[in-house]
Structures are given as structure tokens and as C-alpha cells.
Tab-separated table of C-alpha atoms in Angstrom:
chain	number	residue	atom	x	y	z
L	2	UNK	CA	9.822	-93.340	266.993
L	3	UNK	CA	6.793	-92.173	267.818
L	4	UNK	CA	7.905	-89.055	268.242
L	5	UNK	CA	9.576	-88.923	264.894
L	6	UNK	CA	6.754	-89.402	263.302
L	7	UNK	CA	4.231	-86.991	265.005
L	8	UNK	CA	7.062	-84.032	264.431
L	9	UNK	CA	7.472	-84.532	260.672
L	10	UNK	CA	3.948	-84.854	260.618
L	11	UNK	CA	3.979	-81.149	262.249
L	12	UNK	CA	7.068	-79.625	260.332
L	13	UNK	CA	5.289	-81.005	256.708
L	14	UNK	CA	1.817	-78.945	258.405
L	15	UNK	CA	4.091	-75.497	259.129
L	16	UNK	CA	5.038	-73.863	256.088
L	17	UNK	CA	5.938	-70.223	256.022
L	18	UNK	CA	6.021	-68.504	252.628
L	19	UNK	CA	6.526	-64.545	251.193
L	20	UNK	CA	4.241	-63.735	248.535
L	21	UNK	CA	4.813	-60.186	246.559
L	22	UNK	CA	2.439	-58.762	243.845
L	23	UNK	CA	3.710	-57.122	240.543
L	24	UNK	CA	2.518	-54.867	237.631
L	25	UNK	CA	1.886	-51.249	236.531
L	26	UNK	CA	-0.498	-48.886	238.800
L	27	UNK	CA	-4.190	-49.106	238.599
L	28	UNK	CA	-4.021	-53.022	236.899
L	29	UNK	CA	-5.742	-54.303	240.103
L	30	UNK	CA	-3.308	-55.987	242.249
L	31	UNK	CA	-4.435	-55.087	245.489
L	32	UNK	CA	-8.573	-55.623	244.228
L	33	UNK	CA	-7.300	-58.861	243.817
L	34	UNK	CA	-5.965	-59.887	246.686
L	35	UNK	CA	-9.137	-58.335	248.558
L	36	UNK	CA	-11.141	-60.297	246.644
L	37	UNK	CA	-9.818	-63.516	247.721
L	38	UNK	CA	-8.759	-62.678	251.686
L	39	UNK	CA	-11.520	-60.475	252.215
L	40	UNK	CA	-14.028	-61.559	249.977
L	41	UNK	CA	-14.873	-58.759	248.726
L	42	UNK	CA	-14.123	-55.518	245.601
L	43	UNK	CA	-13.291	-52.183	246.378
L	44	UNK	CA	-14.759	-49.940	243.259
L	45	UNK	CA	-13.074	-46.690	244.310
L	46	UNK	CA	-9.533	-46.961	243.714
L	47	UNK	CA	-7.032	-46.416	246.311
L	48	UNK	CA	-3.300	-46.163	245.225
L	49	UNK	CA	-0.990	-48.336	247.070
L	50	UNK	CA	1.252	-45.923	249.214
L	51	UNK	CA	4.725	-48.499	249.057
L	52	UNK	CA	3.737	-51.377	250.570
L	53	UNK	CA	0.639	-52.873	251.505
L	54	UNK	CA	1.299	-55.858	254.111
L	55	UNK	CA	-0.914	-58.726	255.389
L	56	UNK	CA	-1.223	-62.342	256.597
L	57	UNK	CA	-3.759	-65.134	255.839
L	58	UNK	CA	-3.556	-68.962	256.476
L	59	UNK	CA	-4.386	-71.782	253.693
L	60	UNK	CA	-4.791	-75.096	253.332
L	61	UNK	CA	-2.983	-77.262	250.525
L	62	UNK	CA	-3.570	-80.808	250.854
L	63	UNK	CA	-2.212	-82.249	254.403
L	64	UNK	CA	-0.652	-78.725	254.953
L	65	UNK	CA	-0.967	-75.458	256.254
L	66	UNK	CA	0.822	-72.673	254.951
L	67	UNK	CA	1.400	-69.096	256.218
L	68	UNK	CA	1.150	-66.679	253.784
L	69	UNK	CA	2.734	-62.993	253.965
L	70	UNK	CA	1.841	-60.856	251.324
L	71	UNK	CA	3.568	-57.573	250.321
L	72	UNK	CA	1.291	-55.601	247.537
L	73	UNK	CA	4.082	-53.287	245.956
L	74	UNK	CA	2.702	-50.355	244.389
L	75	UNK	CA	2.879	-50.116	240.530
L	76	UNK	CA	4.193	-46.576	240.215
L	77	UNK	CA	8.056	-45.941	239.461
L	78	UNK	CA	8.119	-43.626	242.281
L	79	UNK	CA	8.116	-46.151	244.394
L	80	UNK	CA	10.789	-47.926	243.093
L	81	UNK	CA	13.494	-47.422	246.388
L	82	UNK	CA	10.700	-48.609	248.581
L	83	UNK	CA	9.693	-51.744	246.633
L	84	UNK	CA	13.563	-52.893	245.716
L	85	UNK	CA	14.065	-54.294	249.093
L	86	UNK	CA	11.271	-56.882	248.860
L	87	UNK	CA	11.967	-58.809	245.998
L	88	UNK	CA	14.107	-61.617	247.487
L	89	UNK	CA	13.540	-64.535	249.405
L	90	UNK	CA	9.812	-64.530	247.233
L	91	UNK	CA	8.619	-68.056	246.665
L	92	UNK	CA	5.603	-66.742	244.983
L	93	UNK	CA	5.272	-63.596	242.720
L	94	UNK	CA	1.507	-62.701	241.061
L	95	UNK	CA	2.198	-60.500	237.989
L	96	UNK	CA	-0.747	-58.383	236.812
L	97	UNK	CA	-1.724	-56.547	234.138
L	98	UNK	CA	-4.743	-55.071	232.794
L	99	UNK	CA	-6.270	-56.551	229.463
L	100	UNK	CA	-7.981	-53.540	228.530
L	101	UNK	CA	-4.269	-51.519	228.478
L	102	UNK	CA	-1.782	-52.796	226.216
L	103	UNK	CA	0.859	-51.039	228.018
L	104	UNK	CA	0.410	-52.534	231.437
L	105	UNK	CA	1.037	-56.423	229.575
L	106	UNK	CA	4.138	-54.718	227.761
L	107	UNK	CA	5.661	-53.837	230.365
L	108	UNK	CA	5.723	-57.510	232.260
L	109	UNK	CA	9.777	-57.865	230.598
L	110	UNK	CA	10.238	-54.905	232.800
L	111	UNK	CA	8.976	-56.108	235.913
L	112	UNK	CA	11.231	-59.300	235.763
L	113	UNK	CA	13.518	-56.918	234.592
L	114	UNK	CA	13.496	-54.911	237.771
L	115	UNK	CA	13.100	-58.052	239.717
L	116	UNK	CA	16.213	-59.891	238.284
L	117	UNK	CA	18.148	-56.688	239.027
L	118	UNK	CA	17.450	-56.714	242.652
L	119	UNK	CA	17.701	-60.545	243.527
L	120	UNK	CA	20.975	-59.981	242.371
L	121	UNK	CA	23.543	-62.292	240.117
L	122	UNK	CA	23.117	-65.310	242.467
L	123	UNK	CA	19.145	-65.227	242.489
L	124	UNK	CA	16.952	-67.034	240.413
L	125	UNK	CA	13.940	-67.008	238.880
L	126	UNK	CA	12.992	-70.101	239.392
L	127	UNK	CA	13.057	-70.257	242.759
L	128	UNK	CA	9.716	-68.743	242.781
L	129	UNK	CA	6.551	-69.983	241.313
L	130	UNK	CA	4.963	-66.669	238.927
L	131	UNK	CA	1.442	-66.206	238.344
L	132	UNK	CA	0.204	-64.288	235.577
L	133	UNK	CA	-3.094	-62.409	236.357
L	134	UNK	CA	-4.917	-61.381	232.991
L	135	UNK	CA	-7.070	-58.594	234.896
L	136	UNK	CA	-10.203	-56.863	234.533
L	137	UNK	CA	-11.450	-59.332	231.917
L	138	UNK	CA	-15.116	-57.971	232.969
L	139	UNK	CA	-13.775	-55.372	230.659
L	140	UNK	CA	-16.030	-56.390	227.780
L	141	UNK	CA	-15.354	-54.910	224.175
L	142	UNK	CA	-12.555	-52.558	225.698
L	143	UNK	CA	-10.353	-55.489	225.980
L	144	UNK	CA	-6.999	-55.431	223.979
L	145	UNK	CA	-4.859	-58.188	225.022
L	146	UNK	CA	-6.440	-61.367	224.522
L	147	UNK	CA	-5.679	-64.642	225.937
L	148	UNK	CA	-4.045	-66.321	223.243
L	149	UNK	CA	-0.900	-63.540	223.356
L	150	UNK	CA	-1.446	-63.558	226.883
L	151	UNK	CA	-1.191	-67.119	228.095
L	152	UNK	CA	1.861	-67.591	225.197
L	153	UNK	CA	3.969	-64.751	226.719
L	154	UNK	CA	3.212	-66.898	230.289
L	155	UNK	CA	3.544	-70.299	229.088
L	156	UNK	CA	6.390	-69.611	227.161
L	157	UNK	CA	8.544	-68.308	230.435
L	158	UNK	CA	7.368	-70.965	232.051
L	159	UNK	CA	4.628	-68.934	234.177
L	160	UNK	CA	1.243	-70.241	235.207
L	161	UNK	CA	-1.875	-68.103	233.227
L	162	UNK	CA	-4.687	-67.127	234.737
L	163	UNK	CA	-8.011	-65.424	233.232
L	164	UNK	CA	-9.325	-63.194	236.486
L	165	UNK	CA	-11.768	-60.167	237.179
L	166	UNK	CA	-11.315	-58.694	240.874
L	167	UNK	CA	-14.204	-56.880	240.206
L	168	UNK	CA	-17.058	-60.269	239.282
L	169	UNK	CA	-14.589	-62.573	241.252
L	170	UNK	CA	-14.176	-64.819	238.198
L	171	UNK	CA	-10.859	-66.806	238.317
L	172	UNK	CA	-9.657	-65.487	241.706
L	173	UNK	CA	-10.336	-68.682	244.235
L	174	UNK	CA	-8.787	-71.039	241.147
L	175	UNK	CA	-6.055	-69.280	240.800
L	176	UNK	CA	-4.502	-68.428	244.538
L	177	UNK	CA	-5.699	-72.573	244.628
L	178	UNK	CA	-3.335	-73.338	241.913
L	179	UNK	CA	-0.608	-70.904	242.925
L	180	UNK	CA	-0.703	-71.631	246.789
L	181	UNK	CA	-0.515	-75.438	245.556
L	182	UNK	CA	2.399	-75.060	243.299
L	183	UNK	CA	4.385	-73.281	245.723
L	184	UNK	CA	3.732	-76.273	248.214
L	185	UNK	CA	4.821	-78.344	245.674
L	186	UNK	CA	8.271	-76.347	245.106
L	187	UNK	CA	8.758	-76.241	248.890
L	188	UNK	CA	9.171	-80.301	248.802
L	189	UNK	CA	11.080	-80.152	245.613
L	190	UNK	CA	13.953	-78.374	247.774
L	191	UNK	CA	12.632	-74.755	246.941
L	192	UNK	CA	13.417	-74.779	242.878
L	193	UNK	CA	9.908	-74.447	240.809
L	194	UNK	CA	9.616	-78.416	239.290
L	195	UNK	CA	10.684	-78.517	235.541
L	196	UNK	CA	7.141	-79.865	235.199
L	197	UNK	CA	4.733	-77.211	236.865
L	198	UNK	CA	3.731	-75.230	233.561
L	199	UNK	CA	3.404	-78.175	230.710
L	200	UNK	CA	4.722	-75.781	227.570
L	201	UNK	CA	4.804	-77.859	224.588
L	202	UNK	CA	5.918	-75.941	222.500
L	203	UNK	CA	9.264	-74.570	221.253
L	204	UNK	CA	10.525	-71.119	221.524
L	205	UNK	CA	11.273	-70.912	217.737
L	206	UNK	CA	7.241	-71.691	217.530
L	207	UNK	CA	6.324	-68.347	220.210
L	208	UNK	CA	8.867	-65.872	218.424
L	209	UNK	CA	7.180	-67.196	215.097
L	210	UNK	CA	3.825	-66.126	216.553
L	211	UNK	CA	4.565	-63.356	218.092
L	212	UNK	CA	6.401	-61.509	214.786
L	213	UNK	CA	3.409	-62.491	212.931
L	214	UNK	CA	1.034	-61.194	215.299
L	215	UNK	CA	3.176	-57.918	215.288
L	216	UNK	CA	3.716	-57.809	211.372
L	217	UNK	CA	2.922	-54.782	209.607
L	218	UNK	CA	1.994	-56.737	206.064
L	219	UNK	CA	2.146	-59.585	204.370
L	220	UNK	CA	5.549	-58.930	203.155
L	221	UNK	CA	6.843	-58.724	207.184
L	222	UNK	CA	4.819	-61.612	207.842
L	223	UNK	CA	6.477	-64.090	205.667
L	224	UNK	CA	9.958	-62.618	206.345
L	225	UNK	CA	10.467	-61.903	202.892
L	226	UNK	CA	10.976	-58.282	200.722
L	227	UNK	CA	9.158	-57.177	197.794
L	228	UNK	CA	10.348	-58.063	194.679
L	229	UNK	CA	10.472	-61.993	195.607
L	230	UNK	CA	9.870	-64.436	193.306
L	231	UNK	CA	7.269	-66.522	193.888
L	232	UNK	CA	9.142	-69.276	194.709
L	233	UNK	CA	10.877	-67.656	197.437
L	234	UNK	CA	7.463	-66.567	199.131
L	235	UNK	CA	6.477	-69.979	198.638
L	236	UNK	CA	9.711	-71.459	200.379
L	237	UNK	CA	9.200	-68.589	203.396
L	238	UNK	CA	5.548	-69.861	203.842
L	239	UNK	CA	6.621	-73.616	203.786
L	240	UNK	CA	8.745	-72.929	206.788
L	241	UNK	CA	6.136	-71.025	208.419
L	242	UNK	CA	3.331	-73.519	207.770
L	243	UNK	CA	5.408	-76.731	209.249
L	244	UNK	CA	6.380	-74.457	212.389
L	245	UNK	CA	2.369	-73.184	213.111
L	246	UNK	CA	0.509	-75.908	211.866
L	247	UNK	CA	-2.453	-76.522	214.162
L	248	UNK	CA	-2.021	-80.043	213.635
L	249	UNK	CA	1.641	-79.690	214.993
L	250	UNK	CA	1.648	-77.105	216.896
L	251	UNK	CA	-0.656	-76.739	220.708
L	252	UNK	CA	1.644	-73.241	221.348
L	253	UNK	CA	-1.974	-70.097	222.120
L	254	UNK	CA	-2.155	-67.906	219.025
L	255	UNK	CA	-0.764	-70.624	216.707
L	256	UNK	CA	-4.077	-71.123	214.853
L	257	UNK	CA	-4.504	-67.809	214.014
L	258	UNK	CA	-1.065	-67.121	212.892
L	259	UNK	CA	-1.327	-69.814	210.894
L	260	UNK	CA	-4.632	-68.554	208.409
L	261	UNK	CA	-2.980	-65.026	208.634
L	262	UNK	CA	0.293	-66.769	206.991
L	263	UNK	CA	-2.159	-68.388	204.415
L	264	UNK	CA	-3.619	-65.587	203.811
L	265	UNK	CA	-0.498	-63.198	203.633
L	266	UNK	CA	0.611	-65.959	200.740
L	267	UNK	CA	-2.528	-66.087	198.969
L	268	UNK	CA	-2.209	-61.921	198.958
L	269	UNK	CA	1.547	-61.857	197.767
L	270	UNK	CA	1.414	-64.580	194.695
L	271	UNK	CA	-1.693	-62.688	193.013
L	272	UNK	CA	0.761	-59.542	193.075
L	273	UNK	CA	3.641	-61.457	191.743
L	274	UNK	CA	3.631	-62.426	187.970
């Protein structure tokens, strides 16, 4: 019995997990990964030629876990090498750079392309996805910020995390959190737990958000055409207001898109008679 007990203790200590890294070129993947295994930020940057591999041992809790990273380059030519890698991932860190717009756009794609390769009996949720919000050192040349960030995150179910390879801020919390999570899907049979990313809030409530946040004027943002009566742009912000509510609703962006809806009102009825 004895035994037993001393080998689970072992087999619950030896855990063995694949890490990959995601997101466009140049958005910092491999800076941060340097930062947190080797302490350290490279200023120069280096493309990643394919693959970068590597190795480190943590510590979550009672357990020790063996982590092998693969840092896939970002570029598209690299596409055929970086297609083999993608299954058997129990963690993913997806990356993008908050001073280009076009590196967090293109996130869909990356699942996208992930998706694809796993094949039709893979699943996302068999690995546990960080999102990186990179470079956040940035200062006034930031575009994305961490409202529409952490809501595109959330709202998949991701974990969000504000980091700068560069100062080190956010790194050590977030490989703690991530490295811990995946422990904690390893002992829930390998499927991410329903309750790792606490969303509260409802799809419905992030599409609502994001439209507005996208809307070209106050006309798109209620949903409604010119020529309206004012009734009708009353009824469209009604709908709007009960949806984004700050008092309601705990979804990032939502108190913003909620004043710009007041607003968008206030501008249509003085143009209505």
C-alpha cells in the first residue's frame, strides 16, 4: 500500500506538456518567452527561422511539469513548417502587438489555421489559450486597448493577459497562471474546465459592443436608417441600453459603448423633428 501511495505521489509530480506560441511576425513571441526562461530581452530582432525549440521545468503546486515549447514563426511562409505542430498542444500563447491593429485582427486567423490542422476530431478546448496583449511599453502608439482586447479573449473563453517582453511587466503572472491552468486541465481528464475563464457575460452583449465600437455614426450605432422616427430611435436605444448597462452588464468595453449609445441618441433626436 505503501507503495501505492509513494507512486501516485510520483506520477501526480511528472507531468509532461507541449506548449506552442502563436501570432503575426515581429509581435514578440519569442522576446517573451526569453523573458521568462532566460530572464532576460533581446532588443535586436531576430526572425524566427520555423521553429524555435526548448525545454524548462516548473513548479505548480505539489507538481512538476515539463514544459516543451515550440515558438512558430509568424510569417505565412512558414506555414508547411509550422502545420505539423499544432496538435497534441495543451497550451497555446497567442500574441499580438497593441501598437498594430493588424496583428490583433488577425487572432480569428490563427485559430483559423489551427482548427484546420487539428483536424475535424480536434478541439479547442483541449488546450488552455493565453492571450498576450504585447508591447504595452508602447506608450501613446498603442491602438488596441484592453477593453477590446480582453472582450475578444474573454468572450472565446481565453485567459487575457496585459505583458511587455521588453520592461518584463506581466510575463512571470502570466506563464504562473497559464502553467497553473494547464495543471488544472491535466486532472480534469485533459478538457480546459468550463470554469477556468469566468465570462459573465452573453455573446449577444460582445457582438453589441463590438458593432458599436466599429460603427461608422450614430445612425450604424443604433441599428437604425435615416429617416426614423423618433420613436423608432428611441425603441433601438432601449434595447441597446438594457443590453450595455453598466449596472447590468461586467462584459470590457461595455461602459463605453454604453455613453457612445447615449450620445449617438442624444445626436439623432435633435436632427429629427
Amino acid at each position: 500500500m505503501e507503495a501505492d501511495l509513494q507512486k501516485r505521489k510520483e506520477n501526480k509530480k511528472s507531468l509532461r506538456v507541449k506548449v506552442i506560441s502563436m501570432g503575426d511576425a515581429e509581435v514578440g513571441k519569442s522576446c517573451i518567452i526569453k523573458r521568462y526562461c532566460e530572464k532576460r530581452f533581446v532588443p535586436k530582432y531576430l526572425a524566427t527561422i520555423g521553429i524555435d525549440y526548448g525545454v524548462t521545468k516548473v513548479q505548480v503546486r505539489d507538481r512538476e511539469i515539463k514544459v516543451n515549447i515550440f515558438d512558430m514563426a509568424g510569417h505565412p511562409f512558414f506555414y508547411e513548417v509550422r502545420n505539423e505542430f499544432y496538435k497534441d498542444t495543451q497550451g497555446v500563447i497567442l500574441v499580438y502587438d497593441v501598437s498594430q491593429k493588424e496583428s490583433f485582427e488577425s487572432l480569428d486567423a490563427w485559430l483559423t489555421e489551427m482548427k484546420q490542422e487539428i483536424g475535424p476530431h480536434g478541439s479547442l478546448d483541449t488546450s488552455v489559450f493565453a492571450v498576450c496583449a504585447n508591447k504595452i511599453d508602447c506608450g501613446k502608439r498603442r491602438i488596441v486597448d484592453e477593453s477590446e482586447g480582453r472582450l475578444w479573449a474573454e468572450s472565446k473563453g481565453f485567459y487575457y493577459f496585459e505583458t511587455s517582453a521588453q520592461s518584463g511587466e506581466g510575463i512571470n503572472e502570466m506563464f504562473q497562471a497559464f502553467f497553473s491552468a494547464i495543471a488544472d486541465m491535466c486532472e480534469n481528464g485533459g478538457k480546459r474546465p468550463a470554469t477556468a475563464v469566468n465570462v459573465g457575460f452573453t455573446k449577444e452583449q460582445a457582438d453589441a459592443i463590438r458593432r458599436i465600437r466599429n460603427s461608422k455614426d450614430s445612425w450604424d450605432m443604433l441599428g437604425v436608417k435615416p429617416g426614423v422616427t423618433r420613436d423608432e430611435v428611441n425603441k433601438a436605444y432601449r434595447k441597446l441600453a438594457v443590453l450595455l448597462h453598466p449596472d447590468k452588464c461586467v462584459a470590457p468595453g461595455s461602459e463605453d459603448a454604453f455613453k457612445a449609445v447615449v450620445n449617438a441618441r442624444t445626436m439623432l433626436l435633435k436632427n429629427i423633428k
